[in-house]
XYZ file of C-alpha atoms in Angstrom:
429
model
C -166.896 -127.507 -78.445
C -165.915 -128.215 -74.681
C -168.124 -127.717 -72.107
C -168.372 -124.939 -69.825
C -169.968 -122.917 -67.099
C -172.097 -119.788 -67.696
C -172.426 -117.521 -64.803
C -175.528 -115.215 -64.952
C -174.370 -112.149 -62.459
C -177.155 -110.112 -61.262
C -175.243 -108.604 -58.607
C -173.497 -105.172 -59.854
C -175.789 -102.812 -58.521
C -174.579 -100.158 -61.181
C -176.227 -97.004 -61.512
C -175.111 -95.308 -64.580
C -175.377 -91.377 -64.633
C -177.312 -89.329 -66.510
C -176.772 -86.922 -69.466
C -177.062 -83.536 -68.435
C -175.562 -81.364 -71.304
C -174.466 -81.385 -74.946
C -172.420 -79.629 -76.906
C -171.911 -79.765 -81.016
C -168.729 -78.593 -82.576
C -169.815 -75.663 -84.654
C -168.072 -77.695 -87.591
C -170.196 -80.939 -86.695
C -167.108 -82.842 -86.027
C -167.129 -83.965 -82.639
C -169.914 -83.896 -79.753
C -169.221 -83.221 -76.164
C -171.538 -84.400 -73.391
C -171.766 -83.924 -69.326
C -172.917 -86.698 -67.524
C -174.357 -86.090 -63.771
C -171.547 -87.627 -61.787
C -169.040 -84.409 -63.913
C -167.906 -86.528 -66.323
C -167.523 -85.461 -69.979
C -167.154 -87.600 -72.977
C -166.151 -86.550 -76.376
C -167.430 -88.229 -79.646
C -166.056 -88.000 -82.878
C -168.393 -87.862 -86.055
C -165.845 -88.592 -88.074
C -165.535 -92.352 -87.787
C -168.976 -93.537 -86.830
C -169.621 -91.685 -83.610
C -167.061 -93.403 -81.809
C -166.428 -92.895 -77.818
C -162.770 -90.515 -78.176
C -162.291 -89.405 -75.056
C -163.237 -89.588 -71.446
C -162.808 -87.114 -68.504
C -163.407 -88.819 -64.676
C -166.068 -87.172 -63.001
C -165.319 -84.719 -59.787
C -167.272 -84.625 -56.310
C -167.281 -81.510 -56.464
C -167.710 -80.295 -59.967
C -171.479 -80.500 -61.291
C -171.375 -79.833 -64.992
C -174.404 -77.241 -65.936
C -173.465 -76.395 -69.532
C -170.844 -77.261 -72.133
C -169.249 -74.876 -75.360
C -166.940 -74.635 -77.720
C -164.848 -71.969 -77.738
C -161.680 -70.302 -79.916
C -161.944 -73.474 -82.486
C -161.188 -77.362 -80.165
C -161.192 -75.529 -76.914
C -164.004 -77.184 -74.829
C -165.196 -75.224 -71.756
C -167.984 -76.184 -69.275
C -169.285 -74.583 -66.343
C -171.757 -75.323 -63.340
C -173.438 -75.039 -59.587
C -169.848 -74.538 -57.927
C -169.994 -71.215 -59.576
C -166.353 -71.920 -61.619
C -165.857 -71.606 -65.926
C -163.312 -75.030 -66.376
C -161.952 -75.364 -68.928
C -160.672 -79.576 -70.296
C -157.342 -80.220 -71.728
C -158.459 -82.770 -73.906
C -154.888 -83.745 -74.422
C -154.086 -84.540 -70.706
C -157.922 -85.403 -69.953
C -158.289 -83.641 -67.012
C -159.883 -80.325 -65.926
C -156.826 -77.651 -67.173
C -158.170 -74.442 -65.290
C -160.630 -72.536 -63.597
C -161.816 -68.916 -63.326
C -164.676 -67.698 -60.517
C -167.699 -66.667 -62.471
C -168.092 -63.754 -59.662
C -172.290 -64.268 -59.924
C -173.085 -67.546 -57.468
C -174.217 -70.623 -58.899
C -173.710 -71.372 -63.264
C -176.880 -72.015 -64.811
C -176.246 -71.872 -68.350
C -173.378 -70.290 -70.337
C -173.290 -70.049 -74.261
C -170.123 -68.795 -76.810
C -170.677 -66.699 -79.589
C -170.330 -67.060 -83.439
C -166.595 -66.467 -83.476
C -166.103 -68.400 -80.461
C -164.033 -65.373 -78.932
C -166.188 -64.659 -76.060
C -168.382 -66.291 -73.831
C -171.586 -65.347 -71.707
C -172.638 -66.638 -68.655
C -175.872 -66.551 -66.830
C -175.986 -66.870 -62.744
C -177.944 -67.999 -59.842
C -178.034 -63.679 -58.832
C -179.743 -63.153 -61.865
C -176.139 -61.189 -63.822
C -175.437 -62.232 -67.294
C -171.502 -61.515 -67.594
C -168.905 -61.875 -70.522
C -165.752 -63.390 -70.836
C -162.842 -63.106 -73.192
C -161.533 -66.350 -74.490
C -157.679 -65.675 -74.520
C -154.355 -68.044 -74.615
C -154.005 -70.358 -72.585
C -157.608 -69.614 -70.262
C -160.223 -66.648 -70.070
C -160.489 -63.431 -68.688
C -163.293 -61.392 -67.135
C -164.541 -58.467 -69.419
C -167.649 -57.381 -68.410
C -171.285 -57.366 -66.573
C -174.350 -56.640 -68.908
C -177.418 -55.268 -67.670
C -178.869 -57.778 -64.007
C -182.571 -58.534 -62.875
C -183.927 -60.532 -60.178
C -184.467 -63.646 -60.778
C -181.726 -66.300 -61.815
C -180.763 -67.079 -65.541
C -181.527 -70.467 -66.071
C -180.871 -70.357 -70.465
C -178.512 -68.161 -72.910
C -178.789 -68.180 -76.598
C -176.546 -65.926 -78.421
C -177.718 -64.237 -81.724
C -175.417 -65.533 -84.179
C -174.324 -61.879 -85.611
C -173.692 -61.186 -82.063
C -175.492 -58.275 -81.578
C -177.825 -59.668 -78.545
C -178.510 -62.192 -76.108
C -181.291 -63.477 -74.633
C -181.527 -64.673 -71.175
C -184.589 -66.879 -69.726
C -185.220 -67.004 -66.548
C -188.507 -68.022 -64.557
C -191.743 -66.389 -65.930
C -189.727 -63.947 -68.306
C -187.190 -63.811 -70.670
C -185.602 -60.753 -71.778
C -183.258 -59.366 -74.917
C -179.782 -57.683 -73.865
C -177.810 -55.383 -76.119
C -173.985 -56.574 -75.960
C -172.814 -53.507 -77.055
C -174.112 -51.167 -74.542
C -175.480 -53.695 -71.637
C -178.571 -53.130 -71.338
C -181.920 -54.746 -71.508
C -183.682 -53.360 -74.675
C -186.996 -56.176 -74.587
C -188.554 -58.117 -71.434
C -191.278 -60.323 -72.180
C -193.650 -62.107 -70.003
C -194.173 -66.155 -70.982
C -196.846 -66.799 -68.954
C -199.543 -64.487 -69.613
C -201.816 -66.945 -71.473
C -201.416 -69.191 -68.319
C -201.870 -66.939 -65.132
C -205.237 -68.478 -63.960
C -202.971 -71.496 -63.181
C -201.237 -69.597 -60.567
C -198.186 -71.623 -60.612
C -194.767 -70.328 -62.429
C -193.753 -71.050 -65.373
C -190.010 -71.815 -66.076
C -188.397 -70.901 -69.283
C -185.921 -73.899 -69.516
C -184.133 -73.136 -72.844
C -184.373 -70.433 -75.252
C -182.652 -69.632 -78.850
C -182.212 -66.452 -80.481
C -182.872 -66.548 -84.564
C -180.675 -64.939 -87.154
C -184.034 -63.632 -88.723
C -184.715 -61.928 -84.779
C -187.476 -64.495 -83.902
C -186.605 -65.787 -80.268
C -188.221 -69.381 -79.690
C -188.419 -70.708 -76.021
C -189.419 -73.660 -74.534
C -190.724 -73.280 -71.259
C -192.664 -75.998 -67.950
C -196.008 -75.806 -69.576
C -194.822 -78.106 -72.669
C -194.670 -75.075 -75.337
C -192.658 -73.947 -78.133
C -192.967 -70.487 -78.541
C -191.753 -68.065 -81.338
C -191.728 -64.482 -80.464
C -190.971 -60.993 -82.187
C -188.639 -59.863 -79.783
C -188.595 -55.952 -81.262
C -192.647 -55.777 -81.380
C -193.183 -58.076 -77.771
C -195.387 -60.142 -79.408
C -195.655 -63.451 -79.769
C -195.872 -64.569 -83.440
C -196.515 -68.881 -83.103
C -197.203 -71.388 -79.939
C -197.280 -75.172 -79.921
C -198.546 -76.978 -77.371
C -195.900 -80.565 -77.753
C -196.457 -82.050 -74.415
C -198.380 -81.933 -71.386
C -195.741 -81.877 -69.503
C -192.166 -80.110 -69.468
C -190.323 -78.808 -72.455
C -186.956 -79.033 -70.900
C -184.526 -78.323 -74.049
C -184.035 -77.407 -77.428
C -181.657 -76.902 -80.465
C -181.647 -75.282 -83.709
C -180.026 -76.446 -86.784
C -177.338 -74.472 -88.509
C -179.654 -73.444 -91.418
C -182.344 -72.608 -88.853
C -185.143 -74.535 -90.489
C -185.420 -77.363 -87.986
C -185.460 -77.836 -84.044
C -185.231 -80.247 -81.938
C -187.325 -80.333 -78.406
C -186.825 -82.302 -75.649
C -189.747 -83.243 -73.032
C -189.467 -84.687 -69.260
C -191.739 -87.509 -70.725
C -189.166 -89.220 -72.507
C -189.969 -87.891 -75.676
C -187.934 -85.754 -78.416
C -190.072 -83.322 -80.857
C -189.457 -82.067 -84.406
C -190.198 -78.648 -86.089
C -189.697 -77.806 -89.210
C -190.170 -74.401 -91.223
C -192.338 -75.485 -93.978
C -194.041 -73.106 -97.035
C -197.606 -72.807 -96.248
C -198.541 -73.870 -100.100
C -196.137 -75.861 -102.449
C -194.299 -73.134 -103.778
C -195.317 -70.339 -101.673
C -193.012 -67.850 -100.077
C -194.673 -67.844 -96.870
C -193.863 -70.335 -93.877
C -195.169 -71.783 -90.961
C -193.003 -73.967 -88.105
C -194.808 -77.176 -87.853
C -194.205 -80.249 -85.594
C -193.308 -83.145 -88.137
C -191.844 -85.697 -86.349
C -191.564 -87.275 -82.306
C -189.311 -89.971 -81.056
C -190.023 -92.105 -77.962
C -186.644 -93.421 -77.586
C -186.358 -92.471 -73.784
C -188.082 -93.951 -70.588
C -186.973 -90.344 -68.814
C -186.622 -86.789 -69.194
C -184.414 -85.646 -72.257
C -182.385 -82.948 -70.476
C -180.006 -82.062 -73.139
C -180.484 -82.374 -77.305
C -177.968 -80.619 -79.668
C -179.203 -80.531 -83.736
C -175.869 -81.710 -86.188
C -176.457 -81.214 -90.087
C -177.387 -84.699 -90.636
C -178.674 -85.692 -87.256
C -181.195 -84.971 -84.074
C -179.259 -86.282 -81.267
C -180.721 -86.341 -77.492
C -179.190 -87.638 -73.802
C -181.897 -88.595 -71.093
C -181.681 -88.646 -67.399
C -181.868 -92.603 -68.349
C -178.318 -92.075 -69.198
C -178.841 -92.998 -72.983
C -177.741 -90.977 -76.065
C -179.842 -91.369 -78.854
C -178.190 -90.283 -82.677
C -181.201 -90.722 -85.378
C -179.643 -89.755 -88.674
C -181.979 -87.556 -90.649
C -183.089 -89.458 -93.461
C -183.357 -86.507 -95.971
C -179.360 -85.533 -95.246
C -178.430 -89.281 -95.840
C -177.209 -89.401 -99.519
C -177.389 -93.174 -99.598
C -178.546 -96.235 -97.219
C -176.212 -97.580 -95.461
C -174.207 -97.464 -91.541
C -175.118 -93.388 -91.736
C -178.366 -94.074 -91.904
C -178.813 -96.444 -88.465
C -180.132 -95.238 -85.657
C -177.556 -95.214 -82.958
C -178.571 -95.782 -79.024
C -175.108 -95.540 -76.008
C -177.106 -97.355 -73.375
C -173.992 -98.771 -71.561
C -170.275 -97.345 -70.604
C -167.954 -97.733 -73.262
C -165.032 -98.363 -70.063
C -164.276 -101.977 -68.784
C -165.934 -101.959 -65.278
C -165.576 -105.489 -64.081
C -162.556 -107.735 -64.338
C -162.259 -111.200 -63.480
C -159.587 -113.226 -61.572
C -159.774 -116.515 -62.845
C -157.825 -118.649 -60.966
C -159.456 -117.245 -57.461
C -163.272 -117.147 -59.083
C -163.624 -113.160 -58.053
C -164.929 -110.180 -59.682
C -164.129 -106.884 -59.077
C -166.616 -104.355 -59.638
C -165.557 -100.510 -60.460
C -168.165 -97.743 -59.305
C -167.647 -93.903 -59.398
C -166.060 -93.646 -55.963
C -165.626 -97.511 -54.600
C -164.822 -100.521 -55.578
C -166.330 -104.070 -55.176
C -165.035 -107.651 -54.983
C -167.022 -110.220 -55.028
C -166.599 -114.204 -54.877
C -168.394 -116.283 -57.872
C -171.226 -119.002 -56.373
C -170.760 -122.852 -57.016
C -172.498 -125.780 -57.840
C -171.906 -129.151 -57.830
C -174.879 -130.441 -59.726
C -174.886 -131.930 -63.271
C -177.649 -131.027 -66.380
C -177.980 -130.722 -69.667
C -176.940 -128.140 -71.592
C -179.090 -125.013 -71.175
C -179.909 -125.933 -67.694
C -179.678 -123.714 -64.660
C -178.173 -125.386 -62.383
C -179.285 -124.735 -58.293
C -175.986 -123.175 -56.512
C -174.254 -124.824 -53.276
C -172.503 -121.490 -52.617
C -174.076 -118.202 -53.126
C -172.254 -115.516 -54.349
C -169.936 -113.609 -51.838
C -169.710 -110.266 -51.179
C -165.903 -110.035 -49.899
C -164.606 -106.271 -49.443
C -165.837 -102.665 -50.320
C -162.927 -100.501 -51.173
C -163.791 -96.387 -50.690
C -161.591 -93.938 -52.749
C -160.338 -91.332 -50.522
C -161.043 -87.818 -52.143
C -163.018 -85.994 -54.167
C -161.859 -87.228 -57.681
C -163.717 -90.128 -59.424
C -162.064 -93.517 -60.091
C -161.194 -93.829 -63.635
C -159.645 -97.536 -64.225
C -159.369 -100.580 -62.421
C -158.345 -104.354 -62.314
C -157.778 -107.305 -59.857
C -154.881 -109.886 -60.871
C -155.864 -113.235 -62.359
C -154.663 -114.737 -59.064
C -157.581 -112.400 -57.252
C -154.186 -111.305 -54.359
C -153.767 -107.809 -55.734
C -155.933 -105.253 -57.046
C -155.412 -101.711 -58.084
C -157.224 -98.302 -59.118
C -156.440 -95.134 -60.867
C -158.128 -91.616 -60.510
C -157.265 -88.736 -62.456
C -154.061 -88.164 -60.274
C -153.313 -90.691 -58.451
C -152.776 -94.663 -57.993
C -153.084 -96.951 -55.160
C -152.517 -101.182 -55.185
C -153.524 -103.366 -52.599
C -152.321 -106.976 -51.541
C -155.881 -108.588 -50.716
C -155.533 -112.110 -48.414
C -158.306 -114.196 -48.225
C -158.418 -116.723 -45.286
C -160.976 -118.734 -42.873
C -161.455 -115.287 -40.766
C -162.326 -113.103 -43.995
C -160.201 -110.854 -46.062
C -157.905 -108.012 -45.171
C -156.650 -105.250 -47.642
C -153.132 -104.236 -47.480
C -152.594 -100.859 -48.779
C -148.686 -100.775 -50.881
C-alpha cells in the first residue's frame, strides 16, 4: 500500500436538525418524519428502512404534525397556520389550504383516511375533506379557550379528543359538540403550576390515555369522567405517545431522553382481566423524544438530538437475523461536503449557506500513525448565503476548486470562484 495523508477535519460546524414529528403508514409500509428546519423524509419498511425520499426544508414552513391521508397521500401542517400537502413524486410542497384557526398545533386523519381534523392556536378543532387533487374545508366542531395542542381520532370515527393545557375534552363528530371535558390536573393543583396535556389517544374500547408535563400516563373513562389507571414514568415531561394497531402496547416518549413501554397484560396467567403495565424503557437519546410512532413489529422514536431510533420488537421477529438489529440515523443520509482535489478545498453544504474552506499543510515527516504539526492552518475562504426562503438541497465544487454550484427546490445558481494573493472573489453565472 502507498502512502498517504489523512486529514482529520474538525471544522464543519454542522448542526443537524431535530425530529419533530412522525408519521406511520396505516399499512406499516413507509414512515414519514419532520425535521425542525421543515424538512420531511420518507422511509420505506420494505427494504430495510432505507432513506426514500427527501423534501428541502422551507424558512418559512415549520412542520407541527404529519398524516396519511386517502391511501400514499402525505399531508403535514404547522405554526404558519397552512394544511400542505407533498407530492412525493416531484418532492416538493404540491399545495396549500389556510386552516382559518391561527397557528397548527396538531392535526390527525381518520380510519378511512377521508377526512382530516385539525386543532388551532384559537382553541377550534375543524374538519377537512380529503378530495382529488387537495382538500376542502367542511366544517367547525364545537371551540373552547385555550389552544389544542393534541388530536387523536377514535378509530370508528365517532369522536375526537382534543388536549389542550390543563383539560382535555371528547367531541361528537356527528353533531359538533363537546359531550365530556375532563380536568388532568386535579391530583396536582397544590403545585400551582399548569399542566400541559402534550399528546393524547382515543381507544377503540373508549378508554382515552394522555400523556401530559407532570411525566404521567393516564387512562381515563371518558363516558363516566373518571380516571380508571395513572403511571407516574418520569419526573419530568411526557411529551408523546403512540398506540399499536392491536391496542395492546404504547410507546411514551420523555424530555429526558428516554422512551417507555406499556403493555396490556392479564392480571393472572390465564385470567380475563388486564392491567397496562410499564415493561420496558430505552435510553437511546441524550434529548427530548418529541415524536414516537408504534409499527407492528417495531417502537420507533426521533429526539430533538436529531436521531431516529427503530428497535425491532423481539416477540414480532419470527427469526434472528437483520430484522432483529436495532437501527440508530444519527447522521444525514445526503453528501454534504465535496472535495476539490487538485486545489486542496472543501466545500461545506448547510441549510441556507455554503462554505469553502482551504485544507492545512505540513511539511514534516513521521511514522505512520503520527500526527503530524501543520505549517498552514486550515483556511476559511468564502461564505456563500442562499438568497430566499427555500433550503439548499445539493451541492458540489469542481475537482479544480474554480467553480461551484447549488440547487434548492426551484432553482440553480453556479459560480466561477478565483483565488489569488488578495483573496477570493465569487462570480455569479
Amino acid at each position: 500500500m502507498g502512502e498517504f495523508e489523512v486529514h482529520r477535519v474538525r471544522f464543519f460546524g454542522l448542526v443537524p436538525a431535530g425530529v419533530r414529528c412522525l408519521a406511520c403508514h396505516p399499512r406499516g409500509a413507509r414512515l414519514a418524519l419532520a425535521r425542525t428546519d421543515g424538512a420531511v423524509e420518507v422511509y420505506n419498511f420494505a427494504a430495510n428502512y432505507f432513506q426514500e425520499k427527501v423534501i428541502p426544508g422551507h424558512e418559512a414552513r415549520a412542520v407541527e404534525s404529519l398524516c396519511w391521508a386517502a391511501g400514499d397521500r402525505l399531508f403535514g401542517a404547522g405554526l404558519s397556520g397552512d394544511i400542505t400537502e407533498y407530492d412525493l413524486s416531484g418532492l416538493r410542497a404540491a399545495r396549500g389550504v389556510d386552516g382559518g384557526g391561527g397557528p397548527i398545533w396538531s392535526m390527525v386523519a381518520n380510519g378511512s383516511g377521508t377526512q382530516l381534523a385539525i386543532g388551532c392556536e384559537d382553541g377550534s378543532v375543524k374538519i377537512f375533506q380529503v378530495i382529488p387533487g387537495g382538500i376542502q374545508f367542511e366544517r367547525n366542531l364545537d371551540r373552547r379557550k385555550g389552544r389544542v395542542l393534541c388530536l387523536s381520532w377514535q378509530p370508528s370515527g365517532t369522536h375526537i379528543v382534543a388536549g389542550s393545557i390543563d383539560f382535555f375534552r371528547v367531541i361528537n363528530v356527528a353533531s359538533g359538540q363537546t359531550v365530556q371535558r375532563i380536568m388532568v390536573n386535579h391530583q396536582v393543583e397544590k403545585a400551582k403550576r399548569e399542566c400541559v396535556v402534550w399528546a393524547i389517544a382515543l381507544l377503540s374500547s373508549g378508554t382515552v390515555v394522555s400523556a401530559d408535563s407532570f411525566g404521567r400516563v393516564q387512562f381515563w373513562d371518558w363516558e363516566q369522567g373518571t380516571l380508571a389507571e395513572s403511571h407516574t414514568i418520569s419526573t419530568s415531561a411526557a411529551l408523546s405517545l403512540a398506540v399499536s394497531e392491536r391496542e395492546d402496547s404504547i410507546i411514551v416518549g420523555t424530555s429526558t431522553g428516554a422512551t417507555y413501554q406499556l403493555q396490556l397484560l392479564p392480571v393472572k396467567l390465564g385470567g380475563l382481566e388486564k392491567r397496562w403495565v410499564r415493561t420496558k424503557p430505552f435510553q437511546f437519546h441524550s434529548h427530548d423524544v418529541r415524536a414516537v410512532a408504534h409499527s407492528p413489529s417495531a417502537l420507533i422514536s426521533g429526539g430533538l438530538d436529531a436521531q431516529l431510533v427503530i428497535r425491532p420488537l423481539m416477540e414480532k421477529v419470527q427469526k434472528k437475523g437483520y430484522d432483529a438489529v436495532l437501527r440508530k440515523f444519527t447522521f444525514p443520509h445526503r453528501r454534504l461536503v465535496s472535495c476539490a482535489r487538485k486545489a486542496r478545498l472543501l466545500l461545506f453544504q448547510f441549510s441556507q449557506y455554503l462554505e469553502l474552506w482551504r485544507l492545512g499543510s505540513t511539511e514534516e515527516t513521521g511514522k505512520d500513525g503520527e500526527v503530524l504539526p501543520l505549517c498552514r492552518m486550515p483556511e476559511h475562504l468564502v461564505q456563500l448565503k442562499s438568497k430566499g426562503p427555500e433550503h439548499i438541497y445539493c451541492s458540489c465544487v469542481s475537482p479544480c476548486g474554480t467553480w461551484v454550484g447549488y440547487s434548492t427546490a426551484s432553482r440553480f445558481q453556479l459560480y466561477r470562484v478565483r483565488c489569488d494573493g488578495d483573496g477570493v472573489s465569487l462570480r455569479k453565472v
